[in-house]
Rosetta silent file (secondary structure, phi, psi, omega in degrees, C-alpha in Angstrom):
SEQUENCE: MTKIQIIAIIGSLFFLSGIIQAIRLKRLKEAYALLWLATGIIFLIVSCWQHAIDKLASIFGIAYAPAVLFLVMLMSVIVILIQYSMVISRQNDQIKNLTQEIALLKQQLKKKH
SCORE:     score description
SCORE:     0.000 S_00000001
   1 L     0.000  153.948 -160.080   -0.223   -0.168   -0.192 S_00000001
   2 L  -111.608  161.508 -173.110    1.500    3.153   -0.954 S_00000001
   3 H   -38.593  -56.540 -174.718    1.915    6.342    1.445 S_00000001
   4 H   -47.579  -62.403  169.413   -0.934    8.162   -0.859 S_00000001
   5 H   -36.931  -62.745 -162.817   -3.359    5.112   -0.550 S_00000001
   6 H   -82.839  -17.459  166.971   -3.127    5.355    3.307 S_00000001
   7 H   -62.272  -51.632 -166.491   -3.529    9.166    3.585 S_00000001
   8 H   -67.697  -31.493  179.564   -6.425    8.922    1.076 S_00000001
   9 H   -70.241  -51.189  169.047   -8.202    5.911    3.215 S_00000001
  10 H   -58.641  -44.230  164.202   -7.718    7.837    6.260 S_00000001
  11 H   -51.445  -51.731  176.921   -9.158   10.812    4.869 S_00000001
  12 H   -44.389  -80.886  178.600  -12.367    8.820    3.567 S_00000001
  13 H   -19.443  -38.464 -174.107  -12.574    7.535    7.032 S_00000001
  14 H  -100.998  -19.471 -162.692  -12.498   10.892    9.020 S_00000001
  15 H   -79.783  -73.481 -171.098  -14.621   12.608    5.879 S_00000001
  16 H  -106.872   36.369  140.619  -17.273    9.991    6.492 S_00000001
  17 H   -40.286  -66.276 -169.812  -17.023   10.126   10.457 S_00000001
  18 H   -48.608  -53.589  172.700  -17.600   13.233    9.906 S_00000001
  19 H   -48.813  -59.620 -167.114  -20.894   13.030    7.243 S_00000001
  20 H   -71.844  -12.594  171.469  -22.411   10.672   10.257 S_00000001
  21 H   -57.561  -73.452 -167.810  -21.710   13.143   12.816 S_00000001
  22 H   -44.602  -57.740  178.004  -23.211   15.857   11.040 S_00000001
  23 H   -39.350  -64.449  170.410  -26.347   13.490   10.212 S_00000001
  24 H   -28.786  -53.482 -157.125  -26.406   12.425   13.988 S_00000001
  25 H   -80.216   -9.768 -161.099  -26.467   16.010   15.330 S_00000001
  26 L    80.243   16.814 -164.309  -29.245   16.833   12.937 S_00000001
  27 L  -106.025   -7.230  173.354  -26.846   19.358   11.413 S_00000001
  28 L  -143.523  142.874  159.151  -27.228   17.728    7.379 S_00000001
  29 L   -92.266  152.084 -143.875  -30.362   15.955    6.399 S_00000001
  30 L   -80.266    6.079  152.559  -30.264   12.548    5.446 S_00000001
  31 L   -63.014  -52.262  172.639  -31.353   13.705    1.705 S_00000001
  32 L   -58.132  -39.647 -156.821  -28.409   15.725    1.355 S_00000001
  33 H  -112.395    9.886  134.821  -26.166   13.620    3.038 S_00000001
  34 H   -40.370  -43.488  165.593  -26.619   10.472    0.572 S_00000001
  35 H   -75.640  -26.390  168.385  -24.796   11.923   -1.754 S_00000001
  36 H   -85.272  -34.658  147.289  -22.121   12.797    0.405 S_00000001
  37 H   -67.946   -3.801  129.687  -22.036    9.210    1.627 S_00000001
  38 H   -65.341  -17.474  165.028  -21.711    7.740   -1.587 S_00000001
  39 H   -44.363  -82.397  176.957  -18.845   10.127   -2.013 S_00000001
  40 H   -48.149  -43.909 -178.891  -16.772    9.083    1.084 S_00000001
  41 H   -66.060  -38.160 -165.699  -17.727    5.182    0.404 S_00000001
  42 H   -75.609  -46.638 -162.302  -16.665    5.114   -3.462 S_00000001
  43 H   -72.793   -9.955  173.404  -13.703    7.108   -2.500 S_00000001
  44 H   -99.475    5.633  156.762  -12.622    4.901    0.111 S_00000001
  45 H   -80.614  -66.077 -133.003  -13.232    1.552   -2.361 S_00000001
  46 H   -80.251  -12.825  163.111  -11.375    2.964   -5.140 S_00000001
  47 H   -61.470  -43.292  176.370   -8.498    4.201   -2.261 S_00000001
  48 H   -92.774   16.396 -172.075   -8.302    0.519   -0.659 S_00000001
  49 L  -118.361   61.989  171.217   -8.790   -1.191   -4.279 S_00000001
  50 H   -18.293  -62.598 -159.918   -5.230   -0.692   -5.830 S_00000001
  51 H   -60.071  -28.239 -170.198   -6.087   -2.490   -9.182 S_00000001
  52 H   -70.254  -22.118 -176.051   -9.056   -0.208   -9.572 S_00000001
  53 H   -75.979  -18.155  169.009   -7.152    2.945   -9.553 S_00000001
  54 H   -89.292   -3.639  141.196   -4.796    1.419  -12.295 S_00000001
  55 H   -90.177   14.916  159.540   -7.156    0.632  -14.470 S_00000001
  56 H   -92.048   -9.476  165.211   -9.157    3.608  -14.185 S_00000001
  57 H   -81.653  -40.338  171.394   -5.860    5.526  -14.534 S_00000001
  58 H   -51.872  -41.769  176.805   -5.271    3.412  -17.604 S_00000001
  59 H   -58.123  -49.161  169.364   -8.925    3.921  -18.872 S_00000001
  60 H   -89.755  -22.877 -179.799   -8.465    7.750  -18.643 S_00000001
  61 L    94.915   40.128  177.523   -4.687    8.092  -19.928 S_00000001
  62 L  -123.651  108.787  161.332   -3.293    9.172  -16.688 S_00000001
  63 L   -14.486  -60.924  166.679    0.062    8.739  -16.153 S_00000001
  64 L   -92.818  109.640 -175.423    0.009    8.939  -12.040 S_00000001
  65 L   -55.695  -36.491 -176.482   -2.168    6.545  -11.106 S_00000001
  66 L   -60.731  -31.086 -179.718   -3.037    8.220   -7.640 S_00000001
  67 H   -61.676    6.862  171.228   -4.210   11.537   -9.331 S_00000001
  68 H   -99.413   15.934  174.834   -7.376    9.523  -10.082 S_00000001
  69 H   -79.605  -18.127 -175.624   -8.559    9.583   -6.250 S_00000001
  70 H   -83.793  -26.990 -176.806   -8.596   13.261   -7.319 S_00000001
  71 H   -92.344   21.493  177.344  -10.392   12.888  -10.528 S_00000001
  72 H  -113.772  -35.768  173.345  -13.232   10.648   -8.770 S_00000001
  73 H   -91.865  -42.859  149.078  -13.654   13.037   -6.085 S_00000001
  74 H   -16.419  -69.455 -173.750  -13.982   16.051   -8.590 S_00000001
  75 H   -52.135  -44.707  176.070  -16.225   14.145  -10.419 S_00000001
  76 H   -85.076  -27.264  146.067  -18.469   13.668   -7.311 S_00000001
  77 H   -29.285  -45.630  177.836  -18.087   17.087   -5.824 S_00000001
  78 H   -68.356  -44.729 -167.340  -19.390   18.074   -9.808 S_00000001
  79 H   -68.122  -44.744 -155.902  -22.416   15.575   -9.370 S_00000001
  80 H   -55.889  -60.363 -157.219  -22.861   17.044   -5.573 S_00000001
  81 H   -87.241   -5.189  122.209  -23.188   20.590   -6.806 S_00000001
  82 H    -0.204  -85.365  176.114  -25.391   19.502   -9.733 S_00000001
  83 H   -34.707  -68.347 -170.654  -27.694   18.635   -6.903 S_00000001
  84 H   -45.621  -36.226  163.611  -27.425   21.425   -5.028 S_00000001
  85 H   -48.861  -75.979  157.185  -28.408   23.484   -7.822 S_00000001
  86 H   -37.150  -21.781  179.204  -31.562   21.894   -8.571 S_00000001
  87 H   -76.722  -54.563  171.765  -32.278   22.238   -5.024 S_00000001
  88 H   -48.305  -59.172 -171.632  -31.253   25.797   -5.168 S_00000001
  89 H   -75.095  -40.835  170.509  -33.823   26.715   -8.198 S_00000001
  90 H   -72.558    3.776  174.816  -36.629   24.555   -6.835 S_00000001
  91 H   -77.278  -76.611  168.578  -36.191   26.904   -3.804 S_00000001
  92 H   -21.493  -67.225 -178.790  -36.120   29.880   -5.606 S_00000001
  93 H   -56.960  -46.796 -178.523  -39.564   29.121   -7.342 S_00000001
  94 H   -58.614  -50.792  143.212  -40.889   28.474   -4.312 S_00000001
  95 H   -41.000  -39.905 -177.119  -40.042   31.642   -2.676 S_00000001
  96 H   -93.626  -25.045  156.183  -41.341   33.691   -5.499 S_00000001
  97 H   -50.462  -48.168 -176.757  -44.840   31.475   -5.317 S_00000001
  98 H   -40.708  -82.015 -148.289  -44.887   32.410   -1.237 S_00000001
  99 H   -51.727  -64.766 -159.810  -44.010   35.909   -1.947 S_00000001
 100 H   -61.314  -30.489  155.172  -46.401   36.568   -4.784 S_00000001
 101 H   -56.671  -33.825  174.903  -49.188   34.882   -2.007 S_00000001
 102 H   -91.798   -8.259  154.111  -48.606   37.104    0.556 S_00000001
 103 H   -69.191  -48.280 -171.818  -48.986   40.166   -1.608 S_00000001
 104 H   -69.272  -26.136  156.767  -51.877   38.857   -3.025 S_00000001
 105 H   -60.073  -44.791  171.089  -53.118   38.268    0.481 S_00000001
 106 H   -61.755  -41.665  174.214  -52.041   41.710    1.758 S_00000001
 107 H   -47.292  -70.358 -171.785  -54.021   43.015   -0.936 S_00000001
 108 H   -47.824  -44.194 -177.617  -57.043   41.079   -0.294 S_00000001
 109 H   -66.312  -79.098 -171.975  -56.600   42.260    3.915 S_00000001
 110 H   -35.925  -42.966  153.117  -56.070   45.999    2.805 S_00000001
 111 H   -54.036  -31.275  160.254  -59.365   45.737    0.830 S_00000001
 112 H   -85.889  -27.620  164.990  -61.296   44.535    3.443 S_00000001
 113 L   -72.426    0.000    0.000  -60.193   47.289    5.904 S_00000001
C-alpha cells in the first residue's frame, strides 16, 4: 500500500465519520447526506483497491495513478453541486410563489379594511 493510499483511506474515514456525525446531530438532512456518504464510500473503495486505481488510470490515460483519486473526488463534487443547484432552483421558485401569495393576501386584507 502506498503512502498516498494510506492518506486517502484515513481521509475517507474521517470524511465519512464527519458526515455521520453531522446527520446524528441533525446538522445535515438525510436526503443531502446520501450523496456525501456515497462520495465518501466510493472514494474509500477506490482508495483501498489498488487495481481499481490502476485500471481507471489506464482508461482515462492518466500517467500517475493516484491522481485518479482526485479525479473521482472532483467528479463526485460536481455531481453534488449539480444536485444542490437543482435544489436551489426549486426553492427559488417556491420563494417566488410564496411571495406572490403573501402579496395577494395583503392586498385582500387591505380591501377588507
